[in-house]
Short mmCIF file of C-alpha atoms and ligand atoms in Angstrom, two decimals:
data_model
loop_
_atom_site.label_atom_id
_atom_site.label_comp_id
_atom_site.label_asym_id
_atom_site.label_seq_id
_atom_site.Cartn_x
_atom_site.Cartn_y
_atom_site.Cartn_z
CA MET A 1 121.41 278.66 181.24
CA GLY A 2 122.06 277.08 183.99
CA ASN A 3 122.66 278.62 187.24
CA PRO A 4 125.60 280.79 186.80
CA GLY A 5 126.03 281.42 190.74
CA LEU A 6 126.48 277.48 191.00
CA HIS A 7 128.57 277.07 187.92
CA ASP A 8 130.88 280.15 189.14
CA ALA A 9 131.58 278.79 191.93
CA ARG A 10 132.25 275.12 191.22
CA ARG A 11 135.19 276.79 188.57
CA ARG A 12 136.44 279.02 191.23
CA PRO A 13 140.37 277.88 192.07
CA SER A 14 140.70 276.01 195.21
CA ALA A 15 144.22 277.47 195.27
CA SER A 16 143.76 277.68 199.78
CA VAL A 17 141.98 275.20 202.25
CA GLY A 18 139.85 278.50 202.97
CA GLY A 19 139.18 278.99 198.91
CA ARG A 20 138.52 274.92 198.57
CA ARG A 21 136.29 274.76 201.51
CA ALA A 22 134.30 278.02 200.15
CA ALA A 23 134.12 276.22 196.87
CA PHE A 24 132.71 273.29 198.52
CA VAL A 25 130.20 274.96 200.53
CA ALA A 26 129.04 276.94 197.45
CA PRO A 27 127.61 274.53 195.52
CA ALA A 28 126.11 272.03 198.58
CA ALA A 29 124.30 276.36 199.42
CA ALA A 30 123.22 276.27 195.70
CA CYS A 31 122.12 273.00 196.48
CA LEU A 32 119.88 273.07 199.39
CA GLY A 33 118.37 276.46 197.40
CA ILE A 34 117.43 273.63 194.58
CA ALA A 35 116.22 271.46 197.40
CA VAL A 36 114.22 273.90 199.34
CA LEU A 37 112.95 275.58 195.69
CA GLY A 38 111.20 271.76 195.13
CA ALA A 39 109.85 271.18 198.78
CA PHE A 40 107.67 274.28 197.77
CA LEU A 41 106.96 273.68 194.07
CA PRO A 42 103.38 272.75 193.89
CA GLU A 43 102.19 269.20 194.48
CA ASP A 44 102.31 268.44 190.56
CA LEU A 45 106.04 270.30 190.24
CA ALA A 46 107.54 268.64 193.44
CA PRO A 47 108.33 265.78 192.86
CA SER A 48 110.01 262.87 195.07
CA TRP A 49 113.85 264.06 193.93
CA LEU A 50 113.17 267.23 194.89
CA ILE A 51 112.34 266.70 198.03
CA ALA A 52 114.84 263.82 198.53
CA GLY A 53 117.23 267.19 197.10
CA ALA A 54 116.24 269.29 200.21
CA SER A 55 116.93 266.11 203.20
CA ALA A 56 119.81 265.48 201.15
CA GLY A 57 121.15 268.24 200.27
CA GLY A 58 120.19 270.20 203.75
CA ALA A 59 122.46 267.46 205.68
CA ILE A 60 125.69 267.94 203.19
CA ALA A 61 125.89 271.36 203.38
CA ALA A 62 125.16 271.26 207.39
CA LEU A 63 128.22 268.99 206.91
CA ALA A 64 130.40 271.38 204.67
CA LEU A 65 129.71 274.40 206.69
CA TRP A 66 130.46 272.81 209.90
CA ARG A 67 133.40 271.56 208.61
CA ARG A 68 134.42 275.21 207.43
CA GLY A 69 133.96 276.48 211.14
CA ASP A 70 136.03 273.85 212.41
CA ALA A 71 139.08 273.98 209.73
CA SER A 72 138.61 278.43 210.39
CA SER A 73 138.92 277.96 213.87
CA ALA A 74 142.10 276.05 213.16
CA SER A 75 143.48 277.77 210.78
CA HIS A 76 143.74 281.07 213.79
CA ALA A 77 145.35 278.82 216.11
CA ALA A 78 147.68 277.21 213.86
CA PRO A 79 150.14 278.84 211.44
CA ALA A 80 148.78 277.96 207.44
CA PRO A 81 148.98 273.90 207.23
CA SER A 82 151.51 273.01 204.12
CA ALA A 83 150.31 271.32 200.67
CA SER A 84 152.03 267.26 202.61
CA THR A 85 149.72 268.06 205.83
CA GLU A 86 146.55 268.55 203.88
CA ASN A 87 146.73 265.26 201.20
CA ASP A 88 147.53 263.21 204.80
CA ASP A 89 144.53 264.35 206.72
CA PRO A 90 141.84 261.34 205.58
CA SER A 91 139.29 263.78 206.76
CA ARG A 92 139.98 265.88 203.80
CA ALA A 93 139.77 263.11 201.20
CA GLN A 94 136.19 262.49 202.87
CA LEU A 95 135.08 265.98 201.79
CA GLU A 96 136.78 266.15 198.40
CA LEU A 97 134.23 263.01 197.84
CA LEU A 98 131.35 264.78 199.36
CA ARG A 99 131.71 267.65 196.89
CA ARG A 100 132.19 265.35 194.11
CA ALA A 101 128.81 264.20 195.38
CA ILE A 102 127.41 267.34 195.83
CA GLU A 103 128.41 268.57 192.75
CA ILE A 104 126.93 265.38 191.22
CA ARG A 105 123.38 265.88 192.79
CA CYS A 106 123.38 269.52 191.70
CA GLU A 107 123.72 269.30 188.15
CA GLU A 108 121.23 266.41 188.09
CA ARG A 109 118.70 268.88 189.96
CA THR A 110 119.66 271.85 187.75
CA ALA A 111 119.21 269.31 184.49
CA LEU A 112 115.91 268.23 185.75
CA LEU A 113 114.50 272.20 186.32
CA GLU A 114 116.00 272.79 182.86
CA GLY A 115 113.80 270.36 181.41
CA LEU A 116 110.63 271.35 183.13
CA ALA A 117 108.07 272.31 180.62
CA ASP A 118 107.32 274.83 183.40
CA ALA A 119 108.42 278.13 183.61
CA VAL A 120 110.39 278.31 186.95
CA LEU A 121 112.20 281.64 188.57
CA LEU A 122 114.04 281.51 191.63
CA VAL A 123 114.18 285.64 192.80
CA ASP A 124 115.11 287.47 195.81
CA SER A 125 113.77 289.49 197.88
CA HIS A 126 114.20 292.12 195.88
CA GLY A 127 112.66 290.76 192.74
CA GLU A 128 116.49 290.11 191.84
CA THR A 129 116.60 286.88 188.99
CA LEU A 130 118.97 284.31 191.23
CA TYR A 131 117.80 281.27 188.53
CA ALA A 132 115.92 281.19 185.53
CA ASN A 133 115.03 277.64 183.62
CA ARG A 134 114.98 277.28 180.08
CA THR A 135 111.38 277.23 180.01
CA ALA A 136 111.30 280.70 181.71
CA ILE A 137 113.67 282.01 179.03
CA ALA A 138 111.92 281.21 175.96
CA LEU A 139 109.02 282.86 178.18
CA LEU A 140 110.45 285.71 179.03
CA GLY A 141 113.63 286.29 176.36
CA ALA A 142 117.18 285.75 177.24
CA GLU A 143 117.46 289.60 177.75
CA ASN A 144 114.88 289.19 180.71
CA CYS A 145 116.34 286.47 182.76
CA VAL A 146 120.02 287.57 183.90
CA PRO A 147 120.75 286.74 187.03
CA GLY A 148 121.06 289.78 189.55
CA THR A 149 118.19 291.88 187.02
CA ARG A 150 114.94 292.92 188.56
CA ALA A 151 114.06 292.32 184.34
CA ALA A 152 112.07 288.87 185.14
CA VAL A 153 109.62 289.98 187.12
CA ALA A 154 109.65 293.25 185.44
CA ALA A 155 108.59 291.65 182.26
CA LEU A 156 105.73 290.22 184.14
CA PRO A 157 101.82 291.15 185.05
CA PRO A 158 102.38 293.93 188.21
CA GLN A 159 100.85 291.19 190.07
CA VAL A 160 103.56 288.77 189.69
CA GLY A 161 105.91 291.53 191.97
CA ARG A 162 103.13 292.18 194.28
CA ALA A 163 102.70 288.58 195.20
CA VAL A 164 106.26 288.05 195.31
CA SER A 165 106.84 290.64 197.86
CA ALA A 166 103.92 289.56 200.38
CA VAL A 167 105.12 285.43 200.01
CA VAL A 168 108.73 287.09 200.74
CA GLY A 169 107.05 289.56 203.66
CA ALA A 170 105.30 286.40 204.90
CA GLY A 171 108.41 284.92 206.09
CA GLY A 172 108.23 281.86 203.08
CA VAL A 173 105.14 280.64 204.74
CA GLU A 174 102.27 282.22 201.64
CA ARG A 175 101.83 280.69 198.83
CA ARG A 176 99.79 282.26 195.84
CA ARG A 177 97.67 280.85 192.84
CA PHE A 178 96.49 283.45 189.94
CA GLU A 179 96.25 283.15 186.51
CA CYS A 180 97.02 286.22 183.98
CA GLU A 181 98.31 287.20 180.72
CA LEU A 182 102.16 287.79 179.62
CA ARG A 183 102.58 290.86 178.34
CA ASP A 184 104.23 289.02 175.16
CA GLY A 185 101.99 290.56 172.36
CA GLU A 186 99.86 287.83 172.23
CA SER A 187 98.71 287.55 175.74
CA THR A 188 99.63 284.23 176.49
CA PRO A 189 97.38 282.88 179.47
CA VAL A 190 99.61 281.67 182.23
CA ALA A 191 98.85 280.11 186.01
CA VAL A 192 101.06 281.66 188.09
CA HIS A 193 102.10 279.98 191.42
CA VAL A 194 104.36 281.74 194.10
CA ALA A 195 105.81 280.26 196.79
CA GLY A 196 107.58 281.62 199.16
CA VAL A 197 111.67 280.00 199.94
CA GLY A 198 112.10 281.35 203.77
CA ALA A 199 114.12 278.99 204.94
CA VAL A 200 116.85 279.90 203.13
CA ARG A 201 118.40 283.29 205.33
CA ASP A 202 116.91 285.80 203.32
CA GLY A 203 113.52 286.02 202.29
CA ARG A 204 113.04 284.29 198.71
CA ALA A 205 110.13 282.76 196.17
CA ALA A 206 110.03 280.89 194.00
CA VAL A 207 107.84 281.62 190.52
CA ILE A 208 106.22 278.96 188.61
CA LEU A 209 104.48 280.21 185.16
CA ARG A 210 102.37 277.20 183.73
CA ASP A 211 101.16 278.10 179.47
CA VAL A 212 97.88 277.36 180.21
CA ARG A 213 96.43 278.37 176.31
CA ALA A 214 95.79 274.68 175.87
CA GLU A 215 93.13 274.57 178.94
CA ARG A 216 91.65 277.34 177.60
CA GLU A 217 91.11 276.37 174.04
CA ALA A 218 89.69 273.30 175.61
CA ASP A 219 87.35 275.39 177.96
CA ARG A 220 86.06 277.14 174.83
CA MET A 221 85.71 274.66 172.92
CA LYS A 222 83.62 272.46 175.28
CA SER A 223 81.50 276.13 176.06
CA GLN A 224 81.23 275.97 172.10
CA PHE A 225 79.99 272.65 172.13
CA VAL A 226 77.23 273.05 175.33
CA SER A 227 76.14 276.43 173.14
CA THR A 228 75.66 274.41 170.04
CA VAL A 229 73.55 271.07 171.76
CA SER A 230 71.47 273.83 173.27
CA HIS A 231 70.58 275.27 170.12
CA GLU A 232 70.62 271.91 168.48
CA LEU A 233 68.28 270.76 170.65
CA ARG A 234 65.74 274.07 171.21
CA THR A 235 64.87 273.41 167.75
CA PRO A 236 63.06 270.28 167.64
CA LEU A 237 62.01 271.11 171.50
CA SER A 238 59.96 274.77 170.09
CA ALA A 239 58.45 272.54 167.22
CA LEU A 240 57.55 269.86 169.95
CA ARG A 241 55.99 272.44 172.21
CA GLY A 242 53.93 274.69 169.66
CA SER A 243 52.42 271.48 168.11
CA ALA A 244 51.39 270.04 171.54
CA GLU A 245 49.74 273.20 172.84
CA MET A 246 47.35 273.47 169.40
CA LEU A 247 46.21 270.27 170.38
CA ALA A 248 46.53 270.36 174.16
CA ASP A 249 44.10 273.73 173.30
CA GLY A 250 41.58 271.97 171.32
CA GLU A 251 42.39 274.36 168.88
CA ILE A 252 42.39 271.99 166.00
CA GLU A 253 39.11 270.26 165.24
CA ASN A 254 39.59 268.76 161.82
CA PRO A 255 41.33 265.40 162.10
CA ALA A 256 43.59 265.30 159.19
CA GLU A 257 45.52 268.28 160.94
CA GLN A 258 45.42 266.98 164.30
CA ARG A 259 47.05 264.00 162.53
CA ASP A 260 49.30 266.40 160.65
CA LEU A 261 50.24 268.26 164.10
CA ALA A 262 51.05 264.35 165.76
CA ARG A 263 53.08 263.74 162.84
CA ILE A 264 55.56 266.26 163.64
CA ILE A 265 55.81 265.30 167.46
CA LEU A 266 56.55 261.97 166.16
CA GLU A 267 59.10 263.25 163.63
CA GLU A 268 60.33 265.72 166.06
CA THR A 269 60.94 263.47 169.12
CA THR A 270 62.80 261.11 166.55
CA ARG A 271 64.94 263.53 165.35
CA LEU A 272 65.49 264.59 169.42
CA GLU A 273 66.38 260.64 170.22
CA HIS A 274 68.43 260.36 167.41
CA LEU A 275 70.77 263.19 168.43
CA VAL A 276 71.01 262.44 171.44
CA THR A 277 71.81 258.89 170.73
CA THR A 278 74.61 260.18 168.13
CA MET A 279 75.97 262.36 171.21
CA LEU A 280 76.18 259.70 173.59
CA ASP A 281 77.65 256.92 170.68
CA ILE A 282 80.34 259.58 170.33
CA ASN A 283 80.86 260.44 173.79
CA ARG A 284 81.46 256.41 174.53
CA ILE A 285 83.76 256.63 172.19
CA GLU A 286 85.51 259.64 173.18
CA ALA A 287 85.65 258.50 176.58
CA GLY A 288 87.27 254.71 175.73
CA MET A 289 83.96 252.81 176.65
CA THR A 290 83.47 251.78 173.41
CA ARG A 291 85.37 248.80 171.98
CA ALA A 292 85.28 247.58 168.71
CA GLU A 293 84.65 243.95 168.78
CA LEU A 294 87.11 242.75 165.85
CA ALA A 295 86.27 239.71 163.92
CA GLU A 296 86.77 238.43 160.65
CA THR A 297 83.86 240.52 158.80
CA ASP A 298 82.84 240.36 155.46
CA LEU A 299 81.80 244.22 154.39
CA ALA A 300 79.95 243.30 150.62
CA GLU A 301 77.76 240.66 153.01
CA ILE A 302 76.92 244.01 155.28
CA ALA A 303 76.61 246.34 152.23
CA THR A 304 74.02 244.10 151.03
CA ARG A 305 72.10 244.04 153.96
CA CYS A 306 72.48 247.89 154.63
CA VAL A 307 71.42 248.46 150.41
CA ALA A 308 68.21 246.43 151.08
CA GLU A 309 67.10 248.41 154.30
CA GLN A 310 67.30 250.94 152.19
CA GLN A 311 65.78 250.17 149.53
CA PRO A 312 61.98 251.13 150.16
CA GLU A 313 62.92 254.94 150.65
CA ALA A 314 64.81 254.53 147.44
CA LEU A 315 62.15 253.07 145.95
CA ARG A 316 60.16 256.01 147.39
CA ARG A 317 62.46 258.76 145.73
CA ARG A 318 62.84 256.84 142.61
CA ILE A 319 66.56 256.75 143.32
CA ALA A 320 68.62 253.72 142.39
CA LEU A 321 70.51 252.41 144.85
CA SER A 322 72.90 249.47 144.27
CA VAL A 323 75.44 247.42 145.60
CA ALA A 324 78.56 246.45 143.07
CA ARG A 325 81.19 243.98 145.16
CA ALA A 326 84.77 243.06 144.76
CA GLU A 327 84.74 239.08 143.36
CA GLN A 328 87.15 238.05 146.63
CA GLY A 329 88.45 239.46 149.77
CA THR A 330 85.95 241.90 151.45
CA THR A 331 86.99 240.15 154.52
CA ALA A 332 88.09 242.40 157.27
CA ALA A 333 88.98 242.78 160.79
CA ALA A 334 85.68 244.90 161.87
CA ASP A 335 83.10 244.64 164.18
CA PRO A 336 79.57 244.18 161.98
CA THR A 337 77.53 246.12 163.90
CA LEU A 338 79.66 249.27 164.20
CA MET A 339 80.16 248.75 160.42
CA LYS A 340 76.27 248.32 159.59
CA GLN A 341 76.30 251.83 161.21
CA VAL A 342 78.81 253.62 159.50
CA MET A 343 77.57 251.99 155.93
CA LEU A 344 73.67 253.27 156.84
CA ASN A 345 75.09 256.76 157.93
CA LEU A 346 76.86 256.81 154.55
CA ILE A 347 73.86 255.74 152.75
CA SER A 348 70.94 257.41 154.43
CA ASN A 349 72.98 260.46 153.52
CA ALA A 350 73.81 259.95 150.18
CA LEU A 351 69.86 259.60 149.78
CA LYS A 352 69.34 262.59 151.63
CA TYR A 353 71.54 264.52 149.22
CA THR A 354 70.01 263.16 146.05
CA PRO A 355 67.80 264.79 144.16
CA ASP A 356 64.66 262.04 143.32
CA GLY A 357 65.75 260.36 140.28
CA GLY A 358 69.17 259.79 141.26
CA THR A 359 71.62 257.32 141.41
CA VAL A 360 73.01 255.81 144.56
CA ALA A 361 76.41 252.68 144.20
CA VAL A 362 77.73 251.38 146.94
CA GLU A 363 81.17 249.77 146.14
CA ILE A 364 83.34 247.06 147.81
CA ALA A 365 86.95 246.87 146.69
CA THR A 366 90.24 245.68 147.73
CA ASP A 367 93.59 247.14 147.77
CA ASN A 368 96.44 244.93 148.33
CA LEU A 369 99.44 247.03 148.97
CA ALA A 370 97.79 249.00 152.14
CA ARG A 371 96.03 245.90 153.17
CA THR A 372 92.73 246.79 153.74
CA VAL A 373 88.87 246.61 152.29
CA VAL A 374 87.31 249.97 150.48
CA VAL A 375 83.64 250.63 150.75
CA SER A 376 82.79 253.89 148.85
CA VAL A 377 79.17 255.38 148.69
CA ARG A 378 78.67 257.15 145.36
CA ASP A 379 76.07 259.62 144.90
CA ASN A 380 75.05 262.28 141.54
CA GLY A 381 73.70 264.26 144.18
CA ILE A 382 73.90 267.73 144.96
CA GLY A 383 77.92 267.24 145.76
CA ILE A 384 79.91 269.24 148.79
CA PRO A 385 81.88 273.06 148.13
CA ALA A 386 85.31 272.31 148.63
CA ALA A 387 86.02 274.57 151.14
CA ALA A 388 83.57 272.93 153.60
CA LEU A 389 85.45 269.79 152.68
CA PRO A 390 88.19 269.94 155.83
CA HIS A 391 85.32 270.52 158.30
CA LEU A 392 82.87 267.78 157.00
CA PHE A 393 83.89 265.49 159.25
CA GLY A 394 83.48 268.10 162.72
CA LYS A 395 80.83 268.03 165.48
CA PHE A 396 77.62 269.79 164.16
CA TYR A 397 79.38 270.52 160.92
CA ARG A 398 76.30 270.88 158.27
CA VAL A 399 76.58 272.38 155.12
CA GLU A 400 75.61 276.13 154.89
CA ASN A 401 74.34 275.80 151.35
CA ASN A 402 72.94 271.81 151.44
CA ARG A 403 70.87 272.79 155.28
CA HIS A 404 67.92 273.78 153.14
CA PHE A 405 68.13 270.16 151.09
CA ALA A 406 67.15 267.47 154.52
CA LYS A 407 67.36 267.76 158.08
CA GLY A 408 69.84 266.48 160.32
CA THR A 409 72.07 266.99 163.68
CA GLY A 410 75.88 267.48 161.50
CA LEU A 411 77.14 264.29 164.39
CA GLY A 412 76.60 261.25 161.63
CA LEU A 413 80.11 261.83 159.91
CA ASN A 414 81.89 262.58 163.11
CA LEU A 415 80.36 259.27 164.53
CA CYS A 416 81.78 257.46 161.41
CA ARG A 417 84.99 258.86 162.00
CA LYS A 418 85.28 257.83 165.31
CA ILE A 419 84.31 254.12 164.79
CA VAL A 420 86.15 253.79 161.43
CA GLU A 421 89.59 255.58 162.94
CA SER A 422 89.50 255.32 166.38
CA LEU A 423 87.67 252.22 166.81
CA HIS A 424 88.79 250.09 163.69
CA GLY A 425 92.45 251.91 162.72
CA GLY A 426 91.15 252.90 159.75
CA GLN A 427 90.38 255.73 157.10
CA ILE A 428 87.89 257.70 156.12
CA GLY A 429 87.19 260.35 153.59
CA VAL A 430 85.64 262.00 150.37
CA ASP A 431 85.86 263.49 147.20
CA SER A 432 83.05 265.96 145.91
CA GLN A 433 82.33 267.99 143.16
CA PRO A 434 79.23 270.32 143.84
CA GLY A 435 76.55 269.88 141.45
CA SER A 436 77.69 266.53 140.34
CA GLY A 437 77.99 264.50 143.21
CA SER A 438 80.25 262.70 146.42
CA ARG A 439 82.10 259.55 146.98
CA PHE A 440 82.69 258.81 150.57
CA TRP A 441 85.04 256.22 151.05
CA PHE A 442 86.54 254.17 154.19
CA ALA A 443 89.14 251.52 154.24
CA ILE A 444 89.59 248.59 157.12
CA PRO A 445 92.47 246.96 157.65
CA MET A 446 92.40 243.20 156.45
CA GLU A 447 93.98 241.94 159.56
CA GLN A 448 93.86 242.85 163.37
CA ALA A 449 96.99 245.09 163.80
CA GLY A 450 99.92 242.83 164.61
CA ARG A 451 98.17 239.99 163.32
CA LYS A 452 99.18 238.46 159.48
CA ALA A 453 96.81 236.75 157.83
CA ALA A 454 97.95 232.74 156.89
P1 ADP B 1 74.04 265.56 158.93
O1 ADP B 1 72.85 264.85 160.07
O2 ADP B 1 73.38 267.33 158.94
O3 ADP B 1 73.57 264.32 157.80
P2 ADP B 1 76.27 264.04 158.89
O4 ADP B 1 77.42 264.41 159.83
O5 ADP B 1 76.09 263.05 158.19
O6 ADP B 1 75.31 265.27 159.68
O7 ADP B 1 76.64 265.57 157.48
C1 ADP B 1 77.36 266.42 157.33
C2 ADP B 1 76.94 267.52 156.75
O8 ADP B 1 77.97 266.71 155.12
C3 ADP B 1 75.57 267.44 155.99
O9 ADP B 1 74.97 268.48 156.99
C4 ADP B 1 75.96 267.56 154.72
O10 ADP B 1 75.62 269.07 154.38
C5 ADP B 1 77.10 267.10 153.78
N1 ADP B 1 76.93 266.30 153.27
C6 ADP B 1 77.07 264.29 153.75
N2 ADP B 1 76.88 263.53 152.98
C7 ADP B 1 76.50 264.34 152.58
C8 ADP B 1 76.41 263.62 150.78
N3 ADP B 1 76.44 262.28 150.66
N4 ADP B 1 76.15 264.57 149.29
C9 ADP B 1 76.35 266.33 149.51
N5 ADP B 1 76.41 266.54 151.34
C10 ADP B 1 76.42 265.40 152.41
#
């Protein structure tokens, strides 16, 4: 929907001089209205084009009004001018040019207002709609945005109507900002900005509504994150406190028991350290502070080193840990340190969630079609239920049934995903069958984006 007043005025036939000038003045005033509205929009909604429009539109409208007064006084003194007199008047041609220029400007400004992602309403002192942009119509419904009716303001929560009355009453110098929920069945949260547009004869107000569902969701996720982190920190902290208190009180005299408590303190401190380090690593990647130093990296070689590092733990648990490499083409454009971090995470998970005596195999393969090197870590461990698979790479997610099997933070796989996908442009995934085992895999491009292998 455009501004009907604006379009009507432009379409009006200009059979007489007065009619033609009225047709000229109307868009000029409309342009002024839109420009003034722009001047009162909040900072982020009042781009320079709107402010510039305020001065240009105002100047042109003033000139038009002045010319109109001039013409009407002339028409009182003299008989109506003939068509030939009109054509002979050079200032009339100029006015025609100006009228056209104003029309074009108005169309541009209207198009821009129509393109805004925020809902914009211009209402008069009675709360009647003068203008509603496309987003306002989508948000409130076309039936509520009919010009000349109060339906739009009535459809909004009552505080909007009160804010309109207040800013109009204050002569256009006041602004109100608040958040409320629409009465649309979904209670869509919106940030409302009401600004008086007092420069125009009768008081008017601009009502701007911004859908803040995404912001609310982000806030909710932040709170959830803080509460999860607090919970994750509290568990090792209480174990630490308990053990430290017993040692400090001198309650435990048996040296073996003392050593046990010291071991708990060491384990929990390591867990805390791991938790905080992983959180910081994820945070740095999300904040764009970690960059992968991409170089030609042999992923098979890194896998062999990781397997060697994890071999003592595998031996302790009697798990057969091996690496099988492709004959060739195991080189990818990757950061060796980060690749090692991902592989160690996946191998240590495989060991953690595989019963003693099981098997864990690391395989390196190439996908020549996709031009990627694929690393898989297979185990014949406890597996993962299908319902858990979509959540596995999320933050702090731990499979409920597997919790008792090993301690963890639920952050390792999230970090792996960030390293593989965000820093290397690769892919990570999992196939698993509860009771049969899992295959975690990731694929890294052989060449850096935009660079082809020789
Ligand atoms: P955690 O520190 O809990 O291991 P991760 O993010 O590495 O955190 O893993 C998330 C969850 O995924 C784990 O808690 C576990 O339930 C499950 N998981 C990860 N790897 C395996 C695996 N190889 N076999 C079975 N479950 C796994």
